[in-house]
Every structure is written in C-alpha cells, then in structure tokens.
Amino acid sequence: MTLIGTAILLLLLLQTAVLYAWQDYKDYHVYELTPRDASEQSLLRQLAREQPQWDFLGPRRRQNDSTVRVMVPHEEVASLVSLSDSQGLEHRLLIDDLAPLVQAQRAENLRQKQRLQLPHIDVLAAFYTHAEINAYLDSLPERYPRRAQVKQFGWSYERRPLKVLTISNGDGRRDKPVILIDGTVHAREWISPSMALYIIQQLLEHFEENQELLQDYDWVIVPVVNADGYEHTHSESRYWRKTRKPTTDPECVGTDINRNFGYEWGHDEGSSSLPCEDIYRGERPFDQPESQVLRDILLTYGQRLTWYLSLHSYGNYFLLPWGYTNSLPNNYEDMMAVADAGAMAIVHATNGIYSYGSTYYVLYPTSGDTADYALGVANATVAMTMELPAGGFLGFDPWVSHIEGIVSESWVGVRAMAVEVIRRYGIHR
Ligand SMILES: [Zn+2]
C-alpha cells in the first residue's frame, strides 16, 4: 500500500473509532406532547420531575397549547405511551431512532473540518470544540494586536481554561462602557458558540463597517462558559445540557449553570433541588467553577457594564429580568425598547419573529439565572437572554448548512440592539 493509501486508511479508522465513542442514541424515540389545559401542563411538569430518563427538550412555554418534545430511550417508550394514553395526553411520534440522524450530523461536521486550517476558523463551515475555539481566541491578539486581548479568568471543573476576549477599537481608552456577551452556558446549544464567534468576526474582520459599535464601547465575549459540558456533547452525548461536576446523587452528574447564580437562588418555582433534573440548581449558589468564573467576569466589568447578553437556543426570544418573580424591574421599559429594536430589525430583514418580555411572563419562572444576577447584583444597565432560532431534529442541532442563515439573521438583531444601547446610554450611565 502506498504511503497516502495508508494515511487514508488510518484516517478512516480514526474517524470510525471517534464515531463509536459517541453515545449513539440507538432506538431513542422523540415524541411531541401537546398539553391542552393547565392540568395537562402540570402533569408534564410532574413527568419532567419524576422521569429523569425522559429528556424534555426546548422551552416549555406558559401557553397551555404549546407542544413539548421529549426524547426517551427505547425501554421507556411503552411507559410514555401508556402514561399519556391513561391521562388523555396527546402524543405524537416524531422520530423512532435518533441514531442515524445524530451520526449523519456528526459525520457532516467532521468532514467539514478536514478541509480547514486551524486555528483559523470559518464560523459558517462547521461547529468547533472548546479547544479549537480557545486556539482561535489565542491567535487573535497576534493578528489584531491593538484591538484584541485574551484573558483567562479561571478553569472548568475538568480543568479546561475559560477564556475571555476583549475587542476594542485600539484607541487606548480603558474606561469605556462594556457590552458583555456569553455563550454556551448550556452545552447542547451549539448555535450559541457559533453566534459568539460570528460576532467576534464581525467586530474584528469587518471592523470598517462596524466601527461605530466600538467607538465608545468595548465588547467582552466569552464564547464557551460550560466548557466541560460542551466538550461532552462533542465527544459523547450530543444532547447534554448541564456541567460535568458530580452531584450528591451518584446516578446523576451536572448542574444547570443558569439556575446556579446567587441572586434569588433556590426558589422551587424556577429551579430544582433534585440532582437528576435538567434544571438542578446545585447545593449552593456558585458551587460550580464555571458559574464562579462567569460571576467574576460580570463583577470585573460591573462598573462599566451597560449591556449583558447571554446567548442560548432555542425559541426566538429576548428574555429580560426578572425570571424569579412576576414583578418587573424599574428600567423594564428601557430594556423592552432595546429588545424591540432587535425584534424590529430581524423582522424587517428576514421576517423572523421574536417574542420578548420578562422571562417569568414570556417563558416560565427561572431562579438563579445569569441575567437576573447581571441586573440584580452585577450592575448591568440592560440584561438579556437571547434564545436563538431552532434548527435540526430537536431544535438544538442545526445542520452546518443552516449556521449561516441563523447567525447572520441573529447578527442583524444583536447589531440593532447594540446601536440602540449606544444611542440610549451613550458613554454615560
Ligand atoms: Zn439555554
């Protein structure tokens, strides 16, 4: 065999090995459940609590008629069907074997990346691992010495370095107000780091057309907060959400960072004390290293923090504080005006529809989330969670070919909101 032949064979073997290390989701079923009234809605919440094997996907909205997707392993299918039947809950089978779909997406992503020259990243061409994103961030100060600065703020539980990129216009002023953006608080929301990277590329590579955004503001960007969970979705379990730190329950790993923040932490309406649940809040506020790091970043920039934006998926929402209560913050109208600017820009550009308002009203109660902390403690003027559009089979898993459509549309919204923030607050706060 020629040298090239051997190399190709090795590459194929390696790719096969990587594919088999992957949780294959063989015979996992996906159902759509449609509660028709408040009692069926509460039945769903009860099921989410009592059936840790069932993975409820995506936003559970307040409206009673909204459908919920739930992913279950093969051995749970019979009990899901009989429970739904006995309670009269409407259910519909969407996918009867998730494995080939997950494999196809993973193969597509690996194929795409073989063509790339890392650390150069083409945001639109693939989804990247935490290590690849870090290598890209580290390459930026060399390419943009006056405008890009990288700092490590700490480590994840599994000792991955958590990095922060600051982008400025290079004029040397150090006291500008800050727009702070984070991504990948939830591991499986892969469009979130892509969006963070796209914003970075707009501000650095397309500086000329965006320099008004950097005239009086610095942008601080954390593409991956939940590094361990995100890595886990690349190497093993595509639909993992939480961190990877063990809990008090030996059966269940991980805490929801977005319920672990220390402002109005621990309400049962909006978070869970049960380690097996997806919205497990931890034993104490900030008992996750990744939450501590994001808290430290927020507090570091707190005195300059004009806009905090947390990128999640999915559902097309701009979610404002508060999540923990039905009362509204003092500057709610101002924050709504910012969200309004984003929603209007997007609908004009693409017809994309966003809903916006307080998390508690628009979506559901959340307690201990990052936006509440940013507004309640870290001194942000405007705090917001953006739920990017859905893609793929389960909403969290757009195909590579759909990255461009989602991130370019979302940038229209983020850019318009930044313009509105700058117009409203200028350089004074
Ligand atoms: Zn999320």
Coordinates of C-alpha atoms in Angstrom, one line a residue, residues 58-424:
G58 CA -36.6 23.1 24.4
P59 CA -38.7 25.8 26.1
R60 CA -41.8 24.9 28.0
R61 CA -43.8 27.9 27.5
R62 CA -46.6 29.2 29.7
Q63 CA -49.2 28.9 27.0
N64 CA -51.1 25.7 27.6
D65 CA -51.4 24.7 24.0
S66 CA -47.7 24.7 23.2
T67 CA -46.1 21.4 22.3
V68 CA -43.1 19.9 24.0
R69 CA -40.6 17.5 22.5
V70 CA -39.4 14.7 24.7
M71 CA -36.6 12.2 23.9
V72 CA -36.8 8.8 25.5
P73 CA -34.7 5.6 25.3
H74 CA -36.3 2.5 23.7
E75 CA -37.1 0.9 27.1
E76 CA -39.1 3.9 28.2
V77 CA -41.3 4.1 25.1
A78 CA -44.0 1.8 26.4
S79 CA -44.4 3.6 29.7
L80 CA -44.5 7.0 27.9
V81 CA -47.3 5.8 25.6
S82 CA -49.3 4.1 28.3
L83 CA -48.9 7.0 30.7
S84 CA -50.0 9.5 28.1
D85 CA -52.9 7.3 27.0
S86 CA -54.1 6.8 30.5
Q87 CA -54.0 10.6 31.2
G88 CA -55.5 11.5 27.8
L89 CA -52.4 13.5 26.9
E90 CA -52.0 14.0 23.2
H91 CA -48.7 12.5 21.9
R92 CA -47.2 12.1 18.5
L93 CA -44.1 10.1 17.4
L94 CA -41.7 12.3 15.6
I95 CA -38.5 10.1 15.4
D96 CA -38.3 6.4 16.1
D97 CA -34.5 6.1 16.0
L98 CA -32.3 9.1 16.7
A99 CA -29.0 7.2 16.0
P100 CA -28.7 7.7 12.2
L101 CA -29.7 11.3 12.4
V102 CA -27.1 12.1 15.1
Q103 CA -24.4 10.1 13.2
A104 CA -25.2 11.9 10.0
Q105 CA -24.7 15.3 11.6
R106 CA -21.6 14.3 13.3
A107 CA -20.1 12.9 10.1
E108 CA -21.0 16.1 8.3
N109 CA -19.2 18.2 10.9
L110 CA -16.1 16.0 10.9
R111 CA -16.0 16.1 7.1
Q112 CA -16.2 19.8 7.0
K113 CA -13.4 20.3 9.5
Q114 CA -11.0 18.1 7.5
R115 CA -10.8 21.0 5.0
L116 CA -9.9 23.7 7.5
Q117 CA -6.6 25.0 8.7
L118 CA -7.0 25.5 12.4
P119 CA -6.6 27.7 14.4
H120 CA -8.2 29.7 11.5
I121 CA -12.0 29.2 12.0
D122 CA -14.6 29.6 9.4
V123 CA -17.7 30.1 11.6
L124 CA -20.1 29.1 8.8
A125 CA -18.3 25.9 7.8
A126 CA -18.5 23.8 11.0
F127 CA -19.1 23.5 14.7
Y128 CA -15.9 23.7 16.8
T129 CA -14.7 22.1 20.0
H130 CA -13.8 24.1 23.1
A131 CA -10.1 23.5 22.4
E132 CA -10.4 24.7 18.8
I133 CA -12.3 27.8 19.9
N134 CA -9.6 28.5 22.5
A135 CA -6.8 28.1 19.9
Y136 CA -8.7 30.5 17.7
L137 CA -9.1 33.1 20.5
D138 CA -5.4 32.8 21.3
S139 CA -4.5 33.5 17.7
L140 CA -6.4 36.8 17.6
P141 CA -4.1 39.2 19.6
E142 CA -1.3 38.4 17.1
R143 CA -3.5 39.2 14.2
Y144 CA -5.1 42.2 15.8
P145 CA -2.5 43.4 18.3
R146 CA -4.2 46.7 19.1
R147 CA -7.8 45.5 19.1
A148 CA -8.0 42.0 20.6
Q149 CA -7.0 40.9 24.0
V150 CA -7.4 37.5 25.5
K151 CA -7.5 36.7 29.2
Q152 CA -8.1 33.5 31.1
F153 CA -10.5 34.0 34.1
G154 CA -10.3 30.5 35.5
W155 CA -10.9 26.8 35.0
S156 CA -13.8 24.5 34.5
Y157 CA -14.3 21.6 36.8
E158 CA -12.3 19.3 34.5
R159 CA -9.6 21.9 34.3
R160 CA -10.3 23.5 30.9
P161 CA -9.1 27.1 30.7
L162 CA -12.0 29.5 30.4
K163 CA -11.1 32.5 28.2
V164 CA -12.5 35.9 27.6
L165 CA -11.9 38.1 24.5
T166 CA -12.0 41.8 24.7
I167 CA -12.4 43.7 21.5
S168 CA -11.8 47.5 21.3
N169 CA -11.1 49.9 18.5
G170 CA -7.5 50.3 19.6
D171 CA -7.6 53.9 20.6
G172 CA -6.1 53.1 24.0
R173 CA -9.0 54.4 26.2
R174 CA -9.5 52.0 29.1
D175 CA -12.7 53.2 30.7
K176 CA -15.3 52.7 28.1
P177 CA -18.6 51.1 28.9
V178 CA -18.9 47.4 28.1
I179 CA -21.1 45.1 26.1
L180 CA -20.6 41.7 27.6
I181 CA -21.7 38.6 25.7
D182 CA -21.5 35.0 26.8
G183 CA -22.3 31.7 25.0
T184 CA -22.7 28.0 25.8
V185 CA -24.0 28.2 29.3
H186 CA -26.0 25.1 28.2
A187 CA -23.8 22.5 26.5
R188 CA -26.0 21.2 23.7
E189 CA -27.0 24.7 22.3
W190 CA -24.3 24.6 19.6
I191 CA -25.5 27.6 17.7
S192 CA -24.6 29.7 20.7
P193 CA -20.8 29.5 20.4
S194 CA -21.2 29.8 16.6
M195 CA -23.0 33.1 17.2
A196 CA -20.4 34.3 19.7
L197 CA -17.7 33.6 17.1
Y198 CA -19.7 35.3 14.3
I199 CA -19.9 38.4 16.5
I200 CA -16.2 38.3 17.0
Q201 CA -15.6 38.1 13.3
Q202 CA -17.9 40.9 12.6
L203 CA -16.1 43.2 15.1
L204 CA -12.6 42.2 14.1
E205 CA -12.6 41.3 10.4
H206 CA -15.4 43.6 9.4
F207 CA -14.2 46.4 11.6
E208 CA -14.7 49.2 9.0
E209 CA -18.4 48.6 8.7
N210 CA -18.9 48.1 12.5
Q211 CA -16.6 50.7 13.9
E212 CA -19.4 52.8 15.3
L213 CA -20.1 49.9 17.7
L214 CA -16.6 50.2 19.1
Q215 CA -16.2 54.0 19.1
D216 CA -17.3 54.4 22.8
Y217 CA -17.8 50.8 23.8
D218 CA -15.6 47.7 24.4
W219 CA -17.0 44.3 23.7
V220 CA -16.2 41.4 26.1
I221 CA -17.0 38.0 24.7
V222 CA -17.0 34.6 26.4
P223 CA -17.8 32.1 23.7
V224 CA -17.9 29.0 25.9
V225 CA -18.9 29.1 29.6
N226 CA -19.8 25.5 30.1
A227 CA -16.6 24.0 28.6
D228 CA -16.9 20.5 30.1
G229 CA -20.5 20.0 29.2
Y230 CA -19.8 21.4 25.7
E231 CA -16.9 19.0 25.2
H232 CA -19.1 16.2 26.4
T233 CA -21.6 17.0 23.6
H234 CA -18.8 16.7 21.1
S235 CA -17.2 13.6 22.4
E236 CA -20.0 11.6 23.9
S237 CA -23.5 12.7 24.4
R238 CA -24.9 15.3 21.9
Y239 CA -27.8 16.4 23.9
W240 CA -26.1 17.1 27.3
R241 CA -27.1 20.3 28.9
K242 CA -25.5 20.7 32.4
T243 CA -22.0 20.9 33.8
R244 CA -20.0 17.7 34.4
K245 CA -19.3 18.0 38.1
P246 CA -20.7 15.1 40.1
T247 CA -23.6 15.7 42.4
T248 CA -24.8 14.3 45.7
D249 CA -26.6 11.6 43.7
P250 CA -24.1 9.1 42.3
E251 CA -26.5 8.4 39.4
C252 CA -26.7 12.0 38.1
V253 CA -24.0 14.4 37.0
G254 CA -24.1 18.1 36.4
T255 CA -25.8 21.3 37.5
D256 CA -27.6 23.9 35.4
I257 CA -25.3 27.0 35.5
N258 CA -28.4 29.1 34.6
R259 CA -30.0 28.2 37.9
N260 CA -26.8 28.3 40.0
F261 CA -26.3 32.1 40.2
G262 CA -26.5 33.8 43.6
Y263 CA -29.4 36.3 43.1
E264 CA -32.7 35.0 44.4
W265 CA -31.2 31.5 44.1
G266 CA -33.1 28.4 45.2
H267 CA -36.8 29.1 44.6
D268 CA -38.6 25.9 43.8
E269 CA -40.6 27.7 41.2
G270 CA -38.0 28.1 38.6
S271 CA -35.3 25.6 39.6
S272 CA -34.9 22.2 41.1
S273 CA -33.2 20.7 44.2
L274 CA -33.1 17.3 42.5
P275 CA -29.7 16.5 41.0
C276 CA -31.2 14.3 38.2
E277 CA -33.2 17.1 36.8
D278 CA -32.2 19.3 33.9
I279 CA -32.8 22.5 35.9
Y280 CA -30.9 21.3 39.0
R281 CA -29.6 24.4 40.8
G282 CA -26.7 22.9 42.8
E283 CA -26.3 22.5 46.5
R284 CA -25.4 26.2 47.0
P285 CA -25.2 29.2 44.7
F286 CA -22.0 29.3 42.7
D287 CA -20.9 25.7 43.7
Q288 CA -19.9 25.2 40.0
P289 CA -16.5 26.5 39.0
E290 CA -17.9 27.7 35.7
S291 CA -20.6 29.8 37.5
Q292 CA -17.8 31.3 39.6
V293 CA -15.8 32.3 36.6
L294 CA -18.8 33.9 34.8
R295 CA -19.7 35.7 38.1
D296 CA -16.1 37.0 38.4
I297 CA -16.2 38.3 34.8
L298 CA -19.5 40.0 35.4
L299 CA -18.3 41.6 38.6
T300 CA -15.0 42.7 37.0
Y301 CA -16.8 44.7 34.4
G302 CA -19.8 45.6 36.6
Q303 CA -19.0 49.3 36.9
R304 CA -18.7 49.6 33.1
L305 CA -21.4 47.0 32.2
T306 CA -24.1 48.6 30.0
W307 CA -25.5 45.5 28.3
Y308 CA -25.2 41.9 29.3
L309 CA -26.4 39.4 26.6
S310 CA -26.4 35.7 27.2
L311 CA -26.7 33.5 24.0
H312 CA -28.9 30.4 24.2
S313 CA -31.1 28.3 22.0
Y314 CA -33.8 27.8 21.0
G315 CA -37.1 29.5 20.6
N316 CA -36.7 33.1 19.2
Y317 CA -37.0 35.1 22.5
F318 CA -35.4 38.1 24.0
L319 CA -35.8 37.3 27.7
L320 CA -35.5 40.1 30.3
P321 CA -35.3 40.0 34.1
W322 CA -36.9 39.0 36.2
G323 CA -37.0 35.3 36.0
Y324 CA -37.7 34.7 39.7
T325 CA -40.7 36.9 40.2
N326 CA -43.7 38.3 38.3
S327 CA -42.8 41.8 39.3
L328 CA -40.8 43.9 36.8
P329 CA -37.5 45.7 37.3
N330 CA -37.5 49.6 37.4
N331 CA -36.0 50.0 34.0
Y332 CA -38.1 47.4 32.3
E333 CA -39.5 49.8 29.7
D334 CA -35.9 50.8 28.7
M335 CA -34.9 47.2 28.3
M336 CA -38.0 46.5 26.3
A337 CA -37.1 49.3 23.9
V338 CA -33.7 47.6 23.3
A339 CA -35.4 44.2 22.7
D340 CA -37.9 46.0 20.4
A341 CA -35.1 47.4 18.3
G342 CA -33.7 43.9 17.8
A343 CA -37.0 42.3 17.0
M344 CA -37.9 45.0 14.5
A345 CA -34.6 44.8 12.7
I346 CA -34.9 41.0 12.4
V347 CA -38.5 41.0 11.2
H348 CA -37.6 43.6 8.5
A349 CA -34.5 41.7 7.4
T350 CA -35.9 38.1 7.3
N351 CA -39.4 38.0 8.5
G352 CA -38.1 36.2 11.6
I353 CA -40.4 36.6 14.6
Y354 CA -39.1 37.2 18.1
S355 CA -41.2 37.3 21.3
Y356 CA -39.9 39.4 24.2
G357 CA -40.6 40.4 27.7
S358 CA -39.8 39.2 31.2
T359 CA -38.6 35.6 31.5
Y360 CA -41.3 34.9 34.1
Y361 CA -44.1 36.0 31.8
V362 CA -42.9 35.1 28.4
L363 CA -41.4 31.7 29.2
Y364 CA -41.5 30.3 32.7
P365 CA -40.1 31.2 36.1
T366 CA -36.4 30.7 36.5
S367 CA -34.5 31.3 39.7
G368 CA -30.7 31.8 39.9
D369 CA -30.2 32.6 36.2
T370 CA -27.4 34.8 34.9
A371 CA -29.4 37.7 33.6
D372 CA -31.2 38.2 36.9
Y373 CA -27.7 38.2 38.6
A374 CA -26.3 40.7 36.0
L375 CA -29.1 43.1 36.7
G376 CA -29.7 42.4 40.4
V377 CA -26.1 42.3 41.5
A378 CA -23.5 43.0 38.8
N379 CA -24.8 46.5 37.9
A380 CA -25.7 45.8 34.3
T381 CA -28.0 48.5 32.8
V382 CA -29.6 46.1 30.4
A383 CA -29.6 42.3 30.9
M384 CA -31.0 39.9 28.4
T385 CA -31.0 36.2 27.4
M386 CA -31.4 35.6 23.6
E387 CA -32.9 32.3 22.6
L388 CA -31.6 31.9 19.0
P389 CA -33.7 30.1 16.4
A390 CA -34.2 26.3 16.4
G391 CA -32.6 24.0 13.9
G392 CA -32.1 20.3 13.2
F393 CA -34.2 17.5 14.7
L394 CA -34.5 18.6 18.2
G395 CA -34.0 22.4 17.9
F396 CA -30.5 22.3 19.4
D397 CA -28.9 20.7 16.4
P398 CA -29.0 22.7 13.3
W399 CA -27.1 21.3 10.3
V400 CA -23.9 23.0 9.3
S401 CA -25.6 24.3 6.2
H402 CA -28.0 26.3 8.4
I403 CA -25.4 28.1 10.5
E404 CA -25.1 31.0 8.1
G405 CA -28.8 31.7 8.0
I406 CA -29.2 31.7 11.7
V407 CA -26.1 33.7 12.7
S408 CA -26.4 36.3 10.0
E409 CA -30.1 36.9 10.9
S410 CA -29.2 37.0 14.6
W411 CA -26.4 39.5 14.0
V412 CA -28.9 41.9 12.5
G413 CA -30.8 41.8 15.8
V414 CA -27.7 42.0 18.0
R415 CA -26.3 44.8 16.0
A416 CA -29.6 46.8 16.1
M417 CA -29.8 46.3 19.9
A418 CA -26.2 47.5 20.3
V419 CA -26.9 50.6 18.3
E420 CA -30.0 51.2 20.5
V421 CA -28.0 50.7 23.7
I422 CA -25.3 53.1 22.5
R423 CA -28.0 55.6 21.4
R424 CA -29.8 55.4 24.7

